[in-house]
Tab-separated table of N, CA and C in Angstrom:
chain	number	residue	atom	x	y	z
A	1	UNK	N	126.546	128.014	194.290
A	1	UNK	CA	125.709	128.983	193.621
A	1	UNK	C	126.370	130.352	193.564
A	2	UNK	N	127.113	130.708	194.611
A	2	UNK	CA	127.815	131.988	194.603
A	2	UNK	C	128.841	132.026	193.478
A	3	UNK	N	129.541	130.915	193.287
A	3	UNK	CA	130.544	130.861	192.219
A	3	UNK	C	129.874	131.030	190.870
A	4	UNK	N	128.742	130.365	190.681
A	4	UNK	CA	128.010	130.488	189.416
A	4	UNK	C	127.555	131.938	189.219
A	5	UNK	N	127.038	132.564	190.283
A	5	UNK	CA	126.604	133.956	190.194
A	5	UNK	C	127.782	134.871	189.873
A	6	UNK	N	128.889	134.661	190.547
A	6	UNK	CA	130.054	135.519	190.332
A	6	UNK	C	130.632	135.325	188.941
A	7	UNK	N	130.410	134.147	188.363
A	7	UNK	CA	130.987	133.849	187.059
A	7	UNK	C	130.176	134.436	185.909
A	8	UNK	N	128.915	134.745	186.119
A	8	UNK	CA	128.093	135.246	185.024
A	8	UNK	C	128.460	136.684	184.694
A	9	UNK	N	128.550	136.939	183.424
A	9	UNK	CA	128.795	138.301	182.975
A	9	UNK	C	130.245	138.737	183.006
A	10	UNK	N	131.169	137.819	183.175
A	10	UNK	CA	132.580	138.190	183.095
A	10	UNK	C	133.357	137.070	182.419
A	11	UNK	N	134.559	137.383	182.031
A	11	UNK	CA	135.372	136.419	181.290
A	11	UNK	C	136.517	135.869	182.130
A	12	UNK	N	136.396	135.924	183.447
A	12	UNK	CA	137.465	135.434	184.318
A	12	UNK	C	137.377	133.912	184.397
A	13	UNK	N	138.442	133.208	184.002
A	13	UNK	CA	138.430	131.746	184.107
A	13	UNK	C	138.381	131.297	185.568
A	14	UNK	N	137.857	130.097	185.786
A	14	UNK	CA	137.727	129.569	187.134
A	14	UNK	C	139.043	129.465	187.874
A	15	UNK	N	140.103	129.078	187.176
A	15	UNK	CA	141.414	128.935	187.824
A	15	UNK	C	141.923	130.289	188.305
A	16	UNK	N	141.695	131.325	187.527
A	16	UNK	CA	142.129	132.667	187.925
A	16	UNK	C	141.331	133.134	189.137
A	17	UNK	N	140.031	132.862	189.142
A	17	UNK	CA	139.200	133.232	190.292
A	17	UNK	C	139.644	132.490	191.542
A	18	UNK	N	139.950	131.204	191.401
A	18	UNK	CA	140.423	130.418	192.549
A	18	UNK	C	141.745	130.957	193.064
A	19	UNK	N	142.653	131.265	192.153
A	19	UNK	CA	143.949	131.812	192.567
A	19	UNK	C	143.762	133.146	193.284
A	20	UNK	N	142.876	133.973	192.778
A	20	UNK	CA	142.607	135.253	193.431
A	20	UNK	C	142.057	135.080	194.838
A	21	UNK	N	141.151	134.119	195.012
A	21	UNK	CA	140.603	133.845	196.355
A	21	UNK	C	141.691	133.367	197.302
A	22	UNK	N	142.537	132.458	196.840
A	22	UNK	CA	143.596	131.924	197.699
A	22	UNK	C	144.619	132.992	198.059
A	23	UNK	N	144.995	133.820	197.091
A	23	UNK	CA	145.963	134.884	197.371
A	23	UNK	C	145.362	135.887	198.354
A	24	UNK	N	144.099	136.240	198.151
A	24	UNK	CA	143.444	137.181	199.067
A	24	UNK	C	143.397	136.632	200.487
A	25	UNK	N	143.040	135.360	200.624
A	25	UNK	CA	142.985	134.744	201.950
A	25	UNK	C	144.366	134.690	202.587
A	26	UNK	N	145.382	134.377	201.793
A	26	UNK	CA	146.752	134.313	202.310
A	26	UNK	C	147.216	135.677	202.797
A	27	UNK	N	146.937	136.713	202.024
A	27	UNK	CA	147.334	138.069	202.417
A	27	UNK	C	146.611	138.479	203.700
A	28	UNK	N	145.323	138.188	203.787
A	28	UNK	CA	144.552	138.553	204.978
A	28	UNK	C	145.070	137.831	206.226
A	29	UNK	N	145.281	136.537	206.124
A	29	UNK	CA	145.766	135.775	207.284
A	29	UNK	C	147.167	136.221	207.675
A	30	UNK	N	148.020	136.484	206.697
A	30	UNK	CA	149.372	136.965	206.997
A	30	UNK	C	149.317	138.310	207.708
A	31	UNK	N	148.452	139.198	207.252
A	31	UNK	CA	148.320	140.505	207.908
A	31	UNK	C	147.847	140.350	209.350
A	32	UNK	N	146.882	139.482	209.569
A	32	UNK	CA	146.393	139.256	210.935
A	32	UNK	C	147.506	138.704	211.816
A	33	UNK	N	148.256	137.745	211.298
A	33	UNK	CA	149.365	137.176	212.075
A	33	UNK	C	150.435	138.218	212.371
A	34	UNK	N	150.751	139.049	211.393
A	34	UNK	CA	151.775	140.073	211.605
A	34	UNK	C	151.332	141.101	212.641
A	35	UNK	N	150.061	141.433	212.645
A	35	UNK	CA	149.555	142.429	213.589
A	35	UNK	C	149.430	141.849	214.996
A	36	UNK	N	148.901	140.654	215.116
A	36	UNK	CA	148.572	140.118	216.438
A	36	UNK	C	149.666	139.268	217.065
A	37	UNK	N	150.498	138.607	216.267
A	37	UNK	CA	151.463	137.655	216.825
A	37	UNK	C	152.857	137.809	216.237
A	38	UNK	N	153.251	138.987	215.941
A	38	UNK	CA	154.533	139.211	215.276
A	38	UNK	C	155.723	138.565	215.993
A	39	UNK	N	155.874	138.688	217.316
A	39	UNK	CA	157.052	138.088	217.958
A	39	UNK	C	157.067	136.558	217.884
A	40	UNK	N	155.899	135.946	217.817
A	40	UNK	CA	155.822	134.483	217.800
A	40	UNK	C	155.791	133.906	216.396
A	41	UNK	N	155.685	134.756	215.395
A	41	UNK	CA	155.442	134.287	214.035
A	41	UNK	C	156.597	133.475	213.462
A	42	UNK	N	157.790	134.026	213.416
A	42	UNK	CA	158.922	133.333	212.788
A	42	UNK	C	159.270	132.018	213.481
A	43	UNK	N	159.405	131.989	214.814
A	43	UNK	CA	159.767	130.716	215.444
A	43	UNK	C	158.711	129.619	215.276
A	44	UNK	N	157.452	129.996	215.187
A	44	UNK	CA	156.418	128.969	215.059
A	44	UNK	C	156.170	128.560	213.612
A	45	UNK	N	156.422	129.439	212.655
A	45	UNK	CA	156.188	129.102	211.252
A	45	UNK	C	157.330	128.322	210.614
A	46	UNK	N	158.544	128.627	210.988
A	46	UNK	CA	159.703	128.016	210.341
A	46	UNK	C	159.639	126.487	210.332
A	47	UNK	N	159.394	125.824	211.469
A	47	UNK	CA	159.355	124.360	211.424
A	47	UNK	C	158.137	123.802	210.688
A	48	UNK	N	157.095	124.603	210.523
A	48	UNK	CA	155.874	124.113	209.885
A	48	UNK	C	155.882	124.280	208.369
A	49	UNK	N	156.763	125.109	207.835
A	49	UNK	CA	156.721	125.411	206.401
A	49	UNK	C	156.960	124.188	205.525
A	50	UNK	N	157.995	123.439	205.801
A	50	UNK	CA	158.330	122.301	204.939
A	50	UNK	C	157.240	121.226	204.946
A	51	UNK	N	156.767	120.771	206.118
A	51	UNK	CA	155.739	119.722	206.086
A	51	UNK	C	154.419	120.173	205.460
A	52	UNK	N	154.096	121.443	205.603
A	52	UNK	CA	152.809	121.906	205.100
A	52	UNK	C	152.854	122.411	203.660
A	53	UNK	N	154.034	122.505	203.072
A	53	UNK	CA	154.144	123.026	201.708
A	53	UNK	C	153.417	122.131	200.707
A	54	UNK	N	153.602	120.818	200.816
A	54	UNK	CA	152.928	119.904	199.889
A	54	UNK	C	151.413	119.972	200.068
A	55	UNK	N	150.966	120.024	201.314
A	55	UNK	CA	149.526	120.115	201.568
A	55	UNK	C	148.958	121.412	201.005
A	56	UNK	N	149.685	122.500	201.160
A	56	UNK	CA	149.221	123.786	200.632
A	56	UNK	C	149.140	123.753	199.111
A	57	UNK	N	150.124	123.149	198.467
A	57	UNK	CA	150.123	123.044	197.010
A	57	UNK	C	148.938	122.202	196.535
A	58	UNK	N	148.727	121.059	197.177
A	58	UNK	CA	147.607	120.202	196.791
A	58	UNK	C	146.263	120.877	197.053
A	59	UNK	N	146.155	121.607	198.159
A	59	UNK	CA	144.915	122.325	198.448
A	59	UNK	C	144.643	123.373	197.373
A	60	UNK	N	145.677	124.091	196.978
A	60	UNK	CA	145.515	125.096	195.932
A	60	UNK	C	145.067	124.485	194.617
A	61	UNK	N	145.669	123.359	194.249
A	61	UNK	CA	145.271	122.678	193.014
A	61	UNK	C	143.832	122.166	193.103
A	62	UNK	N	143.466	121.609	194.249
A	62	UNK	CA	142.101	121.110	194.424
A	62	UNK	C	141.089	122.252	194.374
A	63	UNK	N	141.424	123.362	194.999
A	63	UNK	CA	140.530	124.517	194.998
A	63	UNK	C	140.348	125.040	193.571
A	64	UNK	N	141.429	125.104	192.821
A	64	UNK	CA	141.339	125.511	191.423
A	64	UNK	C	140.483	124.552	190.616
A	65	UNK	N	140.630	123.248	190.875
A	65	UNK	CA	139.832	122.252	190.165
A	65	UNK	C	138.346	122.412	190.464
A	66	UNK	N	138.019	122.746	191.699
A	66	UNK	CA	136.610	122.960	192.059
A	66	UNK	C	136.042	124.153	191.294
A	67	UNK	N	136.801	125.225	191.211
A	67	UNK	CA	136.319	126.393	190.471
A	67	UNK	C	136.146	126.074	188.989
A	68	UNK	N	137.075	125.320	188.425
A	68	UNK	CA	136.946	124.928	187.020
A	68	UNK	C	135.713	124.044	186.838
A	69	UNK	N	135.489	123.126	187.773
A	69	UNK	CA	134.313	122.255	187.687
A	69	UNK	C	133.025	123.067	187.752
A	70	UNK	N	132.956	124.030	188.669
A	70	UNK	CA	131.768	124.882	188.741
A	70	UNK	C	131.631	125.740	187.490
A	71	UNK	N	132.747	126.113	186.900
A	71	UNK	CA	132.733	126.942	185.699
A	71	UNK	C	132.193	126.165	184.498
A	72	UNK	N	132.516	124.868	184.426
A	72	UNK	CA	132.154	124.080	183.246
A	72	UNK	C	130.991	123.118	183.468
A	73	UNK	N	130.701	122.783	184.714
A	73	UNK	CA	129.669	121.788	184.981
A	73	UNK	C	128.427	122.390	185.594
A	74	UNK	N	127.444	121.535	185.779
A	74	UNK	CA	126.202	121.959	186.423
A	74	UNK	C	126.389	121.910	187.932
A	75	UNK	N	125.835	122.889	188.615
A	75	UNK	CA	125.951	122.966	190.070
A	75	UNK	C	125.333	121.731	190.715
A	76	UNK	N	124.247	121.222	190.139
A	76	UNK	CA	123.573	120.057	190.716
A	76	UNK	C	124.425	118.801	190.645
A	77	UNK	N	125.417	118.786	189.793
A	77	UNK	CA	126.331	117.643	189.708
A	77	UNK	C	127.597	117.906	190.511
A	78	UNK	N	128.161	119.088	190.367
A	78	UNK	CA	129.448	119.402	190.995
A	78	UNK	C	129.321	119.531	192.511
A	79	UNK	N	128.301	120.221	192.994
A	79	UNK	CA	128.178	120.475	194.435
A	79	UNK	C	128.090	119.192	195.263
A	80	UNK	N	127.266	118.200	194.881
A	80	UNK	CA	127.256	116.968	195.674
A	80	UNK	C	128.596	116.229	195.643
A	81	UNK	N	129.255	116.239	194.496
A	81	UNK	CA	130.571	115.595	194.432
A	81	UNK	C	131.570	116.324	195.318
A	82	UNK	N	131.516	117.632	195.306
A	82	UNK	CA	132.416	118.425	196.146
A	82	UNK	C	132.120	118.203	197.629
A	83	UNK	N	130.863	117.996	197.948
A	83	UNK	CA	130.471	117.799	199.346
A	83	UNK	C	130.986	116.481	199.917
A	84	UNK	N	131.447	115.577	199.070
A	84	UNK	CA	131.983	114.305	199.572
A	84	UNK	C	133.384	114.458	200.145
A	85	UNK	N	133.930	115.667	200.158
A	85	UNK	CA	135.282	115.849	200.686
A	85	UNK	C	135.384	115.418	202.141
A	86	UNK	N	134.336	115.631	202.919
A	86	UNK	CA	134.345	115.199	204.321
A	86	UNK	C	134.409	113.684	204.415
A	87	UNK	N	133.670	113.030	203.555
A	87	UNK	CA	133.685	111.569	203.535
A	87	UNK	C	135.078	111.048	203.203
A	88	UNK	N	135.714	111.645	202.206
A	88	UNK	CA	137.061	111.202	201.831
A	88	UNK	C	138.068	111.500	202.937
A	89	UNK	N	137.862	112.576	203.662
A	89	UNK	CA	138.748	112.867	204.797
A	89	UNK	C	138.640	111.776	205.855
A	90	UNK	N	137.428	111.299	206.104
A	90	UNK	CA	137.237	110.217	207.074
A	90	UNK	C	137.884	108.931	206.570
A	91	UNK	N	137.679	108.615	205.291
A	91	UNK	CA	138.253	107.385	204.724
A	91	UNK	C	139.774	107.412	204.798
A	92	UNK	N	140.386	108.507	204.347
A	92	UNK	CA	141.855	108.592	204.368
A	92	UNK	C	142.390	108.631	205.790
A	93	UNK	N	141.653	109.257	206.683
A	93	UNK	CA	142.073	109.285	208.080
A	93	UNK	C	142.072	107.879	208.663
A	94	UNK	N	141.029	107.117	208.370
A	94	UNK	CA	140.952	105.745	208.884
A	94	UNK	C	142.051	104.869	208.297
A	95	UNK	N	142.365	105.077	207.019
A	95	UNK	CA	143.385	104.244	206.372
A	95	UNK	C	144.805	104.621	206.771
A	96	UNK	N	145.086	105.906	206.832
A	96	UNK	CA	146.463	106.350	207.036
A	96	UNK	C	146.812	106.639	208.487
A	97	UNK	N	145.887	107.199	209.232
A	97	UNK	CA	146.203	107.626	210.590
A	97	UNK	C	145.752	106.633	211.653
A	98	UNK	N	145.025	105.623	211.230
A	98	UNK	CA	144.520	104.582	212.134
A	98	UNK	C	143.797	105.185	213.333
A	99	UNK	N	144.226	104.886	214.532
A	99	UNK	CA	143.526	105.329	215.741
A	99	UNK	C	143.898	106.748	216.165
A	100	UNK	N	144.845	107.368	215.510
A	100	UNK	CA	145.283	108.707	215.924
A	100	UNK	C	144.159	109.736	215.815
A	101	UNK	N	143.267	109.563	214.865
A	101	UNK	CA	142.185	110.524	214.676
A	101	UNK	C	140.877	110.060	215.293
A	102	UNK	N	140.866	108.913	215.903
A	102	UNK	CA	139.664	108.446	216.589
A	102	UNK	C	138.493	108.163	215.675
A	103	UNK	N	138.729	107.459	214.576
A	103	UNK	CA	137.644	107.074	213.684
A	103	UNK	C	136.969	105.857	214.308
A	104	UNK	N	135.822	106.105	214.915
A	104	UNK	CA	135.102	105.047	215.606
A	104	UNK	C	133.785	104.727	214.931
A	105	UNK	N	132.976	103.920	215.593
A	105	UNK	CA	131.696	103.502	215.000
A	105	UNK	C	130.753	104.668	214.683
A	106	UNK	N	130.728	105.686	215.527
A	106	UNK	CA	129.834	106.823	215.271
A	106	UNK	C	130.237	107.576	214.009
A	107	UNK	N	131.532	107.751	213.811
A	107	UNK	CA	132.005	108.457	212.621
A	107	UNK	C	131.764	107.624	211.365
A	108	UNK	N	131.958	106.319	211.466
A	108	UNK	CA	131.679	105.433	210.333
A	108	UNK	C	130.187	105.461	210.007
A	109	UNK	N	129.337	105.471	211.032
A	109	UNK	CA	127.892	105.571	210.814
A	109	UNK	C	127.536	106.886	210.124
A	110	UNK	N	128.133	107.976	210.578
A	110	UNK	CA	127.874	109.280	209.951
A	110	UNK	C	128.299	109.273	208.489
A	111	UNK	N	129.445	108.675	208.193
A	111	UNK	CA	129.909	108.585	206.804
A	111	UNK	C	128.948	107.736	205.981
A	112	UNK	N	128.470	106.650	206.559
A	112	UNK	CA	127.498	105.809	205.860
A	112	UNK	C	126.204	106.545	205.574
A	113	UNK	N	125.759	107.358	206.522
A	113	UNK	CA	124.552	108.157	206.298
A	113	UNK	C	124.762	109.192	205.200
A	114	UNK	N	125.965	109.737	205.109
A	114	UNK	CA	126.268	110.675	204.018
A	114	UNK	C	126.151	109.975	202.667
A	115	UNK	N	126.715	108.778	202.586
A	115	UNK	CA	126.651	108.017	201.335
A	115	UNK	C	125.197	107.676	201.008
A	116	UNK	N	124.440	107.240	202.011
A	116	UNK	CA	123.031	106.904	201.789
A	116	UNK	C	122.246	108.127	201.307
A	117	UNK	N	122.518	109.282	201.888
A	117	UNK	CA	121.856	110.504	201.436
A	117	UNK	C	122.197	110.837	199.998
A	118	UNK	N	123.462	110.672	199.643
A	118	UNK	CA	123.870	110.907	198.258
A	118	UNK	C	123.194	109.949	197.295
A	119	UNK	N	123.073	108.693	197.704
A	119	UNK	CA	122.392	107.701	196.864
A	119	UNK	C	120.924	108.078	196.693
A	120	UNK	N	120.279	108.492	197.775
A	120	UNK	CA	118.873	108.907	197.680
A	120	UNK	C	118.698	110.100	196.748
A	121	UNK	N	119.601	111.048	196.827
A	121	UNK	CA	119.526	112.206	195.928
A	121	UNK	C	119.712	111.760	194.487
A	122	UNK	N	120.686	110.882	194.257
A	122	UNK	CA	120.942	110.401	192.903
A	122	UNK	C	119.788	109.597	192.333
A	123	UNK	N	119.154	108.771	193.155
A	123	UNK	CA	118.043	107.942	192.696
A	123	UNK	C	116.808	108.785	192.411
A	124	UNK	N	116.593	109.829	193.197
A	124	UNK	CA	115.381	110.641	193.041
A	124	UNK	C	115.466	111.640	191.903
A	125	UNK	N	116.600	111.754	191.249
A	125	UNK	CA	116.742	112.738	190.160
A	125	UNK	C	116.116	112.250	188.903
């Protein structure tokens, strides 16, 4: 709803708004790291840059896609679909990471309840 509110009355495309949010967050986090952990920053970031670059790129693209979806679609359709990101994280974790992330019966039950809730919302519309 905030995205919809922010989008009314201006001509800023969703992708530009998403890019602005990501750049602002990056600048803020970088400033905090430089102020609070400057001596530890370079040695700890250097080994992490390469593995996390692809994830950062995909996150940026996904975030932009969400803003475009909110820009062009109805919130009542986009928001529930966007909320399934937790469910997909559990599914991919179970498939790719196996036992490393501890996907057990309780987490599977929680994911099932999420799906059931989504089905109930869809049926009641």
